[in-house]
PDB file of C-alpha atoms in Angstrom:
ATOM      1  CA  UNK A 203     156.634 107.657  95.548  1.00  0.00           C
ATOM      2  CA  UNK A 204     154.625 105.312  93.841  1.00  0.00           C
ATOM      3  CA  UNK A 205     151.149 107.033  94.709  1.00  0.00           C
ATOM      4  CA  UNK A 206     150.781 111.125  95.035  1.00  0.00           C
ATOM      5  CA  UNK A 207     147.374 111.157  96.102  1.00  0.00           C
ATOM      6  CA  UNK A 208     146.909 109.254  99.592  1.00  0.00           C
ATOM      7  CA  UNK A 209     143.447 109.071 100.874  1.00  0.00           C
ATOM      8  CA  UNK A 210     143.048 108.235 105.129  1.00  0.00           C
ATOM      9  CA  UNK A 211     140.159 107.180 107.110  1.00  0.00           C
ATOM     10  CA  UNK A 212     140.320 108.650 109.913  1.00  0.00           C
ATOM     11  CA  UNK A 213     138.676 105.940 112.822  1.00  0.00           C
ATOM     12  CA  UNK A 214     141.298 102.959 114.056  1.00  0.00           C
ATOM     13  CA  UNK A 215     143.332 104.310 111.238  1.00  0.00           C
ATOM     14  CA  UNK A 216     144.594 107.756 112.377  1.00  0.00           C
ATOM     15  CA  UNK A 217     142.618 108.149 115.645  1.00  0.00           C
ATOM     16  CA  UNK A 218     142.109 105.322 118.658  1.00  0.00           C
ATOM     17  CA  UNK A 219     138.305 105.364 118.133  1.00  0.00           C
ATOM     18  CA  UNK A 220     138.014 102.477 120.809  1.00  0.00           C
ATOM     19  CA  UNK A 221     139.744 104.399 123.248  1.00  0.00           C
ATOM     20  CA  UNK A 222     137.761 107.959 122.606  1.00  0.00           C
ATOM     21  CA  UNK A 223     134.913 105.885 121.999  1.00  0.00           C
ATOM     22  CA  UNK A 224     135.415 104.019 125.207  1.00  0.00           C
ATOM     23  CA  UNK A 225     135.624 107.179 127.095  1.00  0.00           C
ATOM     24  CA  UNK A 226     132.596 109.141 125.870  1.00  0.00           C
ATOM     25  CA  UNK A 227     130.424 106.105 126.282  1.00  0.00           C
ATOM     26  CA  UNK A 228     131.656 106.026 129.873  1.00  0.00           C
ATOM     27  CA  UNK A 229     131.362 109.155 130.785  1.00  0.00           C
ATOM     28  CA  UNK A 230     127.168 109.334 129.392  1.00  0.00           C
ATOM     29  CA  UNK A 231     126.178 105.888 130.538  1.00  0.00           C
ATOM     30  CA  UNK A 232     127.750 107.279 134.779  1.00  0.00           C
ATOM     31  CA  UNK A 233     125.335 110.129 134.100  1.00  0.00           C
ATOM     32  CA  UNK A 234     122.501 107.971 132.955  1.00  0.00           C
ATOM     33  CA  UNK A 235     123.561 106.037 135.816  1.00  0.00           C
ATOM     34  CA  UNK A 236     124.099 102.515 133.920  1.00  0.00           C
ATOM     35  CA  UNK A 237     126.696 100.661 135.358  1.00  0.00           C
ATOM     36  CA  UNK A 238     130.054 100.677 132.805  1.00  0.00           C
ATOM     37  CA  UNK A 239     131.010  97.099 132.322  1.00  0.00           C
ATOM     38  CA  UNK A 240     131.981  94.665 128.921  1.00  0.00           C
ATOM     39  CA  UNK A 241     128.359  93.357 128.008  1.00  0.00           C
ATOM     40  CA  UNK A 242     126.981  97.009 128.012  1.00  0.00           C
ATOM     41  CA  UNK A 243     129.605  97.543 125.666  1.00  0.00           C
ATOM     42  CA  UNK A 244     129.024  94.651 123.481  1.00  0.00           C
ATOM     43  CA  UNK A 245     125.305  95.389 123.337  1.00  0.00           C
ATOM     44  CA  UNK A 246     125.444  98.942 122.628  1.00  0.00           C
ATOM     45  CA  UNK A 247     128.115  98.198 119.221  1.00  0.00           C
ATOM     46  CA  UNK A 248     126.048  96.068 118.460  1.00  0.00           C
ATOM     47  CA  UNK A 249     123.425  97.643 117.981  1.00  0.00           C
ATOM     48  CA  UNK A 250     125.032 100.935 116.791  1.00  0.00           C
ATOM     49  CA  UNK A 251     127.801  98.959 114.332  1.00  0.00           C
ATOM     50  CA  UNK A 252     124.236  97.681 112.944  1.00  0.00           C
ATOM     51  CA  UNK A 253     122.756 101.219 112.082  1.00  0.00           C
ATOM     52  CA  UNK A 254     126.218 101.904 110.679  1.00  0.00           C
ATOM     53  CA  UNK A 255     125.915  98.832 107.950  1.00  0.00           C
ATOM     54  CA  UNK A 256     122.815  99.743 107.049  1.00  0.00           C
ATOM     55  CA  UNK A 257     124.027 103.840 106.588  1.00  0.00           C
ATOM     56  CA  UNK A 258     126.861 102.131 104.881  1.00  0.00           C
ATOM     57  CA  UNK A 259     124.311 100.083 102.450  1.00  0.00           C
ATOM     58  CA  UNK A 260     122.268 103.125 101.902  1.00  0.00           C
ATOM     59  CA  UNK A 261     119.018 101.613 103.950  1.00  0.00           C
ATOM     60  CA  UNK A 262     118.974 104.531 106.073  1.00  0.00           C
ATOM     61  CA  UNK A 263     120.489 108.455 106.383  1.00  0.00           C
ATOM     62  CA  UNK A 264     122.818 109.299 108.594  1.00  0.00           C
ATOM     63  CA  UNK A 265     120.500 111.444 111.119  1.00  0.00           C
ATOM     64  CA  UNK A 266     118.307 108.011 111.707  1.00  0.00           C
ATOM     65  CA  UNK A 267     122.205 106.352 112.870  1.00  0.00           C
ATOM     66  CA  UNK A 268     122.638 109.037 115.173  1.00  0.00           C
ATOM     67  CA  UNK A 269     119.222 110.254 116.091  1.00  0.00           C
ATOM     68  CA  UNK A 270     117.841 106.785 117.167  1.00  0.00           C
ATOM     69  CA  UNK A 271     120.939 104.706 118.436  1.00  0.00           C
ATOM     70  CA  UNK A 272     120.547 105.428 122.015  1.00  0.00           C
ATOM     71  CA  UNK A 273     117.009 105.292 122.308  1.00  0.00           C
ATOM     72  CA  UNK A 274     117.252 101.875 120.473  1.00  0.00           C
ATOM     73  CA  UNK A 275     119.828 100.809 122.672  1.00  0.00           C
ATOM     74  CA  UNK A 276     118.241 102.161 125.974  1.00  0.00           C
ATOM     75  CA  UNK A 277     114.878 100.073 124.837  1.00  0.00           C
ATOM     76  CA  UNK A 278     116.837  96.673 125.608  1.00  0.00           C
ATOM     77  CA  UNK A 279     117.172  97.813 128.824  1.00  0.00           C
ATOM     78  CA  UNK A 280     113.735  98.603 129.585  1.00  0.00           C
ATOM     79  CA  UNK A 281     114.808 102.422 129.569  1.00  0.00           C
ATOM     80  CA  UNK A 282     113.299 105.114 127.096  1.00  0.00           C
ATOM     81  CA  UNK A 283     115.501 108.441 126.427  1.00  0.00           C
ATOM     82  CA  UNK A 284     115.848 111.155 124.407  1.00  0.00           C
ATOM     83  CA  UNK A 285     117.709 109.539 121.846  1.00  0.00           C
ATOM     84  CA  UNK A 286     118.471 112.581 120.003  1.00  0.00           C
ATOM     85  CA  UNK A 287     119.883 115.097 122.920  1.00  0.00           C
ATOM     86  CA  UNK A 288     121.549 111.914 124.297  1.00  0.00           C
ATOM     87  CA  UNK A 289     123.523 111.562 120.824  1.00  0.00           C
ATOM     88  CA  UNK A 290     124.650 115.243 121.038  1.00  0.00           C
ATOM     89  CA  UNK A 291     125.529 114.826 124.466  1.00  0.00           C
ATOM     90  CA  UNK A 292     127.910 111.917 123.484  1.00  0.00           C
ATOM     91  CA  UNK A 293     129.119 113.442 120.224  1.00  0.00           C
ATOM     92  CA  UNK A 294     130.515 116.335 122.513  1.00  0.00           C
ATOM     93  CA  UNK A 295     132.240 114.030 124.716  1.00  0.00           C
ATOM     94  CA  UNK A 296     133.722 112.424 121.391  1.00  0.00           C
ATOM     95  CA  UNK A 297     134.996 115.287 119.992  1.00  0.00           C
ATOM     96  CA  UNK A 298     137.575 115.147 122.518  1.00  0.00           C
ATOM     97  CA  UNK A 299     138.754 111.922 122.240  1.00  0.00           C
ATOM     98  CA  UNK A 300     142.092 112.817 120.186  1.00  0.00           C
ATOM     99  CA  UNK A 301     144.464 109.620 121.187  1.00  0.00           C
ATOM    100  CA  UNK A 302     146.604 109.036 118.066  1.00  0.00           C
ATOM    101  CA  UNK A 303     147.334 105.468 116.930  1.00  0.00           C
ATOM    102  CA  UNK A 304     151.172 104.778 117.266  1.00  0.00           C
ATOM    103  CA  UNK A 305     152.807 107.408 115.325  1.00  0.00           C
ATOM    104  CA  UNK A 306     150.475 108.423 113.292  1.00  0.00           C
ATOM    105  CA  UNK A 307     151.317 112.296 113.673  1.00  0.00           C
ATOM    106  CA  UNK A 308     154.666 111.646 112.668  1.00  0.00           C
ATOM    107  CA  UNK A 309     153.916 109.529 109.631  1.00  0.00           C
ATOM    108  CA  UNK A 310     151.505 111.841 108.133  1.00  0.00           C
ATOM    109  CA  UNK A 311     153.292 114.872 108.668  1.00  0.00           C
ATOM    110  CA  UNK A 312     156.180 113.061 106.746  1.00  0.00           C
ATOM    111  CA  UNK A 313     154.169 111.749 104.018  1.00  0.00           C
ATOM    112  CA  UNK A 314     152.646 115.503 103.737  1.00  0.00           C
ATOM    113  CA  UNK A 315     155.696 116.573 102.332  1.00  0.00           C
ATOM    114  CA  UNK A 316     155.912 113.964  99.614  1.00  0.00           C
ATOM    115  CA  UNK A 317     152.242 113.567  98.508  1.00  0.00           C
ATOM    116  CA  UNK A 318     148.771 115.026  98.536  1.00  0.00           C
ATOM    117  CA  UNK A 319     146.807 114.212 101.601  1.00  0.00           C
ATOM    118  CA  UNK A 320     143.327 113.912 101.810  1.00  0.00           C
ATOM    119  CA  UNK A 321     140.530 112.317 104.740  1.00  0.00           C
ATOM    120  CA  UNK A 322     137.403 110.339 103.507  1.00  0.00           C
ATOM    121  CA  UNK A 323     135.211 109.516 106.336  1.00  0.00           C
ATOM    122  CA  UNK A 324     131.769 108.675 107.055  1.00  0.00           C
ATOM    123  CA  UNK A 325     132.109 110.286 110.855  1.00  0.00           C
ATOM    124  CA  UNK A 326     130.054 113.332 111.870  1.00  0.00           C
ATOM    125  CA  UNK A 327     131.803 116.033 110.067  1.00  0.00           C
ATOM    126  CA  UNK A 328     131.564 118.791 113.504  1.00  0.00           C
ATOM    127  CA  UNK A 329     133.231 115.765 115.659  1.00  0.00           C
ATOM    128  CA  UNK A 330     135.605 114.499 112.974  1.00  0.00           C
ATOM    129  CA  UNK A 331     137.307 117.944 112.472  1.00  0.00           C
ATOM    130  CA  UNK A 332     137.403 118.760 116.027  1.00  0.00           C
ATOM    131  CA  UNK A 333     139.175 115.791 116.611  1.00  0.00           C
ATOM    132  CA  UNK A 334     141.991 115.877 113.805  1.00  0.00           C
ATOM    133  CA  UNK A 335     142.210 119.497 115.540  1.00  0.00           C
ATOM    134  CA  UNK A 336     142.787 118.458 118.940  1.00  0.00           C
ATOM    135  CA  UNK A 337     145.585 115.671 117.577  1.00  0.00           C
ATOM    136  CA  UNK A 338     146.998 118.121 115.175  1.00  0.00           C
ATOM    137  CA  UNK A 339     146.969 116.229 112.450  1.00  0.00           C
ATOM    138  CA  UNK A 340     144.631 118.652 110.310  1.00  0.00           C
ATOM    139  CA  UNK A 341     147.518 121.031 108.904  1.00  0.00           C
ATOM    140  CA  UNK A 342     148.843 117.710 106.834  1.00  0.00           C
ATOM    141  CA  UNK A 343     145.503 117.569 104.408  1.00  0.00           C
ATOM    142  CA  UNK A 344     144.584 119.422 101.485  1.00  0.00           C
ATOM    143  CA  UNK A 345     140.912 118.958 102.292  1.00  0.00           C
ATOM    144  CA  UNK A 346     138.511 116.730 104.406  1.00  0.00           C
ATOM    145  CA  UNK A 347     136.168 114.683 102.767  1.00  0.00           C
ATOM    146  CA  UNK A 348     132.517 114.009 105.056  1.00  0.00           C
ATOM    147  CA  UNK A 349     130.099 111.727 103.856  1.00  0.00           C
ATOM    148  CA  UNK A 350     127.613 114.285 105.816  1.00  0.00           C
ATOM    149  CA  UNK A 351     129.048 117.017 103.814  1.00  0.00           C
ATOM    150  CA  UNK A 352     128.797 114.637 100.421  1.00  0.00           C
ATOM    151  CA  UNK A 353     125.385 113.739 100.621  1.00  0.00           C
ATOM    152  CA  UNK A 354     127.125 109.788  99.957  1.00  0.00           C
ATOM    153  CA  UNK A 355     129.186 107.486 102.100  1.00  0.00           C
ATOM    154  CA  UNK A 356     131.830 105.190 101.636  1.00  0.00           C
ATOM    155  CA  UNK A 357     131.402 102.456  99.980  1.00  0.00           C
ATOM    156  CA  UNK A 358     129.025 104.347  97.257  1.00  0.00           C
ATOM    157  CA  UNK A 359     130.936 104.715  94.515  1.00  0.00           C
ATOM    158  CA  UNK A 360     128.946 108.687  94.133  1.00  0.00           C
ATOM    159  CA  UNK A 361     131.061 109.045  97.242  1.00  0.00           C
ATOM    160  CA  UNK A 362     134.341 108.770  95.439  1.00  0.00           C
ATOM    161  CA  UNK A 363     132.990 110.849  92.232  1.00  0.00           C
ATOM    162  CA  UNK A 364     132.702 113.561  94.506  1.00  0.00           C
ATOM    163  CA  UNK A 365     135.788 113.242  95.803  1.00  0.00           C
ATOM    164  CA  UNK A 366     137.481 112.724  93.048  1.00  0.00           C
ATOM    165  CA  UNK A 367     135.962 115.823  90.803  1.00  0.00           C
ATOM    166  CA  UNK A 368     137.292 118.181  94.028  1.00  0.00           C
ATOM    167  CA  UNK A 369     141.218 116.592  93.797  1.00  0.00           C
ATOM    168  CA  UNK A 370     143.279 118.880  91.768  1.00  0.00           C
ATOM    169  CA  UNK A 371     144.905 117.000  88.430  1.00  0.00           C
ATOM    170  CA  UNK A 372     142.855 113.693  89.874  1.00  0.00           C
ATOM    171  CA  UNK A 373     144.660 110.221  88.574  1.00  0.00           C
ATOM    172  CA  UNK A 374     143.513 107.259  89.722  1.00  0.00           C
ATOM    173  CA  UNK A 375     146.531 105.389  89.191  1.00  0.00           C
ATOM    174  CA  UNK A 376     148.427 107.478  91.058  1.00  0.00           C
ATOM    175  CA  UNK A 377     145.785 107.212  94.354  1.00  0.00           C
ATOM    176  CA  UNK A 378     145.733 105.267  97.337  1.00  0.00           C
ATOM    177  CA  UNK A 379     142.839 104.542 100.056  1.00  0.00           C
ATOM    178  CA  UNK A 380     144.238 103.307 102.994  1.00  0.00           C
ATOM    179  CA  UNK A 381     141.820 102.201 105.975  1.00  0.00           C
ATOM    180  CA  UNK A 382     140.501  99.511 108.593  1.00  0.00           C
ATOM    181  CA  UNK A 383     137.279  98.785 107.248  1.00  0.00           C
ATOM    182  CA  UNK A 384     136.936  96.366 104.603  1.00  0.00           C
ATOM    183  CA  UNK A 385     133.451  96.963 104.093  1.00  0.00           C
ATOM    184  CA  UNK A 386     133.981 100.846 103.691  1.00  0.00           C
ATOM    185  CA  UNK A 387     137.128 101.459 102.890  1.00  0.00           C
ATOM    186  CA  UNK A 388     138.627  98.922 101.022  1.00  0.00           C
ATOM    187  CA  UNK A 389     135.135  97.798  99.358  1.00  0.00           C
ATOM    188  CA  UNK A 390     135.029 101.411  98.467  1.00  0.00           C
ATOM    189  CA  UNK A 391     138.194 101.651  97.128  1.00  0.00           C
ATOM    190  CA  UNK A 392     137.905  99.141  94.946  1.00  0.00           C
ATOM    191  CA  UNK A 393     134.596 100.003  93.221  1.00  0.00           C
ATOM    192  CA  UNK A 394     135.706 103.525  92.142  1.00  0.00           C
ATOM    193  CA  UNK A 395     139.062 101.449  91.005  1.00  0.00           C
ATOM    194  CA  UNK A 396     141.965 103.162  93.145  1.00  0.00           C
ATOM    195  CA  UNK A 397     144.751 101.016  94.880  1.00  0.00           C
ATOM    196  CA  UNK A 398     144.018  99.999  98.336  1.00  0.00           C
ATOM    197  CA  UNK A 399     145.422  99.333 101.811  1.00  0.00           C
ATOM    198  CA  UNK A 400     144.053  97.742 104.352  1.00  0.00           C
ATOM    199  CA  UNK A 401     145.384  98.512 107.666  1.00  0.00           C
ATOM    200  CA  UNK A 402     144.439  94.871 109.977  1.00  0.00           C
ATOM    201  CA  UNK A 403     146.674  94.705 112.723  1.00  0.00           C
ATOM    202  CA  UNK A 404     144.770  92.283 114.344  1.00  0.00           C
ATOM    203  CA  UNK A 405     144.652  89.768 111.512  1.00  0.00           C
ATOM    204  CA  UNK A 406     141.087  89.658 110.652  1.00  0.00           C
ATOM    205  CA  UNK A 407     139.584  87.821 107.709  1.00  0.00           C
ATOM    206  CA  UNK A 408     138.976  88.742 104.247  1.00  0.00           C
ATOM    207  CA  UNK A 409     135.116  88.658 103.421  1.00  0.00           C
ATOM    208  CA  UNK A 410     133.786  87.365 100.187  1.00  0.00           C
ATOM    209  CA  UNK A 411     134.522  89.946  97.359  1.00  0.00           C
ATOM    210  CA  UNK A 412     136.555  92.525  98.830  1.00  0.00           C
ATOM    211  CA  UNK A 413     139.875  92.312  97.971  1.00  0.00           C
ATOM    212  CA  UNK A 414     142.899  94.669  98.985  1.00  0.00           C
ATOM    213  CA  UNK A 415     145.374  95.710  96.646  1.00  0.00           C
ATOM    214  CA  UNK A 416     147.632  95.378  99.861  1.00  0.00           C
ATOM    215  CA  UNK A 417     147.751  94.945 103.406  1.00  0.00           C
ATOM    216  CA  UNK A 418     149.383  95.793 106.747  1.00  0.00           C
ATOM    217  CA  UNK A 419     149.575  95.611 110.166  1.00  0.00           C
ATOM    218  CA  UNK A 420     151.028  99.143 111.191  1.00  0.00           C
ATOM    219  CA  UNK A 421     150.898 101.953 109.665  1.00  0.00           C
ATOM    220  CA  UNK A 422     154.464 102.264 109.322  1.00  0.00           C
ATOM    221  CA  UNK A 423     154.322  99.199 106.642  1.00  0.00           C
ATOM    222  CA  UNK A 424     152.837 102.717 104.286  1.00  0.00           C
ATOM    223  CA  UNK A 425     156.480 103.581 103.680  1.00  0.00           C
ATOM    224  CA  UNK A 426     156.847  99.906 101.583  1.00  0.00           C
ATOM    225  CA  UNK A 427     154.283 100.056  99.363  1.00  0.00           C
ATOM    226  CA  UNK A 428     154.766 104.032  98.676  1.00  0.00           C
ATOM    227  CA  UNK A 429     158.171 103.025  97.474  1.00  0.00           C
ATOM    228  CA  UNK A 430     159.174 105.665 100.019  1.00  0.00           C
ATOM    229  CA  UNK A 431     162.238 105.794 103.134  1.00  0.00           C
ATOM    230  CA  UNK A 432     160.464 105.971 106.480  1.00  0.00           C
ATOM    231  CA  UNK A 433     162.696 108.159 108.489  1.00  0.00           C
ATOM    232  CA  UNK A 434     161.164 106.829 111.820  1.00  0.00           C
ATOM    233  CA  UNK A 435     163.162 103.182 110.796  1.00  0.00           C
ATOM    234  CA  UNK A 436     166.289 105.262 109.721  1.00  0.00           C
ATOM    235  CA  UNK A 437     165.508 107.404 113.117  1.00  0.00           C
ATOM    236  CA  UNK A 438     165.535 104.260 115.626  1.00  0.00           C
ATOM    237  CA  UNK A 439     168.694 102.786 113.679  1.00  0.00           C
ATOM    238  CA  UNK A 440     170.514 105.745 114.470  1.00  0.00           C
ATOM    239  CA  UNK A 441     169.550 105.740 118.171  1.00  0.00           C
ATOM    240  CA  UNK A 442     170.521 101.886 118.356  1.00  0.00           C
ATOM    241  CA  UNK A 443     174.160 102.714 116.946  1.00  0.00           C
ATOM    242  CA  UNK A 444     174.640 105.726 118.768  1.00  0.00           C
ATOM    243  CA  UNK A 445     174.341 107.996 115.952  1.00  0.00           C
ATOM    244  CA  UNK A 446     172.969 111.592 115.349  1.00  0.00           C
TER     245      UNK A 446
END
């Protein structure tokens, strides 16, 4: 392996956010009774992706993301709410969204056994664990990193201090970040000077200054730059051949 210590996001790396977030959302806006339908989508991310750059650039805490993203959202459609009950509402139905991406169980649960495995997020640490819980990917980890646990987020370099002080026998050369979001993740990454991946399976852009040390488009692609077999490949060659 070239890398021991492998550090996941958890959202669109691990986890279908869009599909649990899709489902929560849903589910509150039929009891609010708003209509379900693409533009309501669109205009609720963007306003809540917009708190979430600004949590991300330190402008504001956490609490104001969560506490005021409904009631901002609600106020474009005329509608006031109580933005903070509303959040808590939605948070619960989140927790339950547990879709894996591809086979992300599998490849974690393999990689356990080779490296140290560790989750940075900036999620909501209550609704992040439930939901590695409910996938059961949680056993594979030696600990979970929370930016609302941390008192920083990702990219802040503090963030990755404090992660990195809590990693037994911590080398940097020998750690890996591997996530979807440049901006987080990879800009993150790169600051506190550890390798990483960028996980882009739809093909996105680089943005100015943020660099990955690699990327992919599946998850899979890990095994490659890990220097590592993936027994899923050798798995599905077998089955094509007929052998056990």
């Amino acid at each position: 392996m070239n890398f021991q210590t492998l550090l996941f996001d958890v959202d669109d790396t691990l986890l279908d956010f869009q599909a649990a977030e899709d489902q929560a959302l849903q589910r509150l806006f039929r009891e609010k009774k708003v209509a379900w339908s693409p533009a309501i989508k669109e205009a609720y991310q963007q306003v809540n992706q917009q708190l979430w750059r600004d949590y991300e650039l330190g402008k504001i805490s956490r609490n104001e993301v969560t506490d005021t993203r409904f009631g901002k959202f609600f106020a474009t459609l005329n509608q006031r709410v109580d933005s903070p009950k509303m959040d808590q509402q939605y948070r619960s139905y989140l927790a339950q969204g547990s879709q894996l991406l591809a086979n992300s169980r599998e490849i974690v649960a393999d990689l356990a056994q080779k490296a140290d495995l560790y989750i940075v997020t900036n999620g909501v640490s209550e609704t992040q664990r439930n939901r590695l819980t409910k996938a059961g990917l949680l056993p594979y980890f030696k600990d979970i990193f929370v930016s609302e646990e941390t008192g920083y987020q990702k990219p802040m370099k503090e963030f990755f201090d404090y992660v990195f002080q809590r990693i037994p026998n911590f080398k940097a050369s020998e750690t890996v970040i591997i996530g979807d979001s440049l901006t987080s993740d990879i800009q993150g990454g790169q600051g506190a000077g550890i390798a990483t991946v960028w996980l882009n399976p739809e093909q996105q852009p680089l943005l100015p200054g943020i660099t990955p040390t690699y990327e992919i488009r599946q998850l899979a692609e890990l095994y490659q730059i890990l220097g590592s077999d993936n027994p899923l490949a050798n798995r599905k060659k077998s089955l094509a051949t007929g052998k056990k």
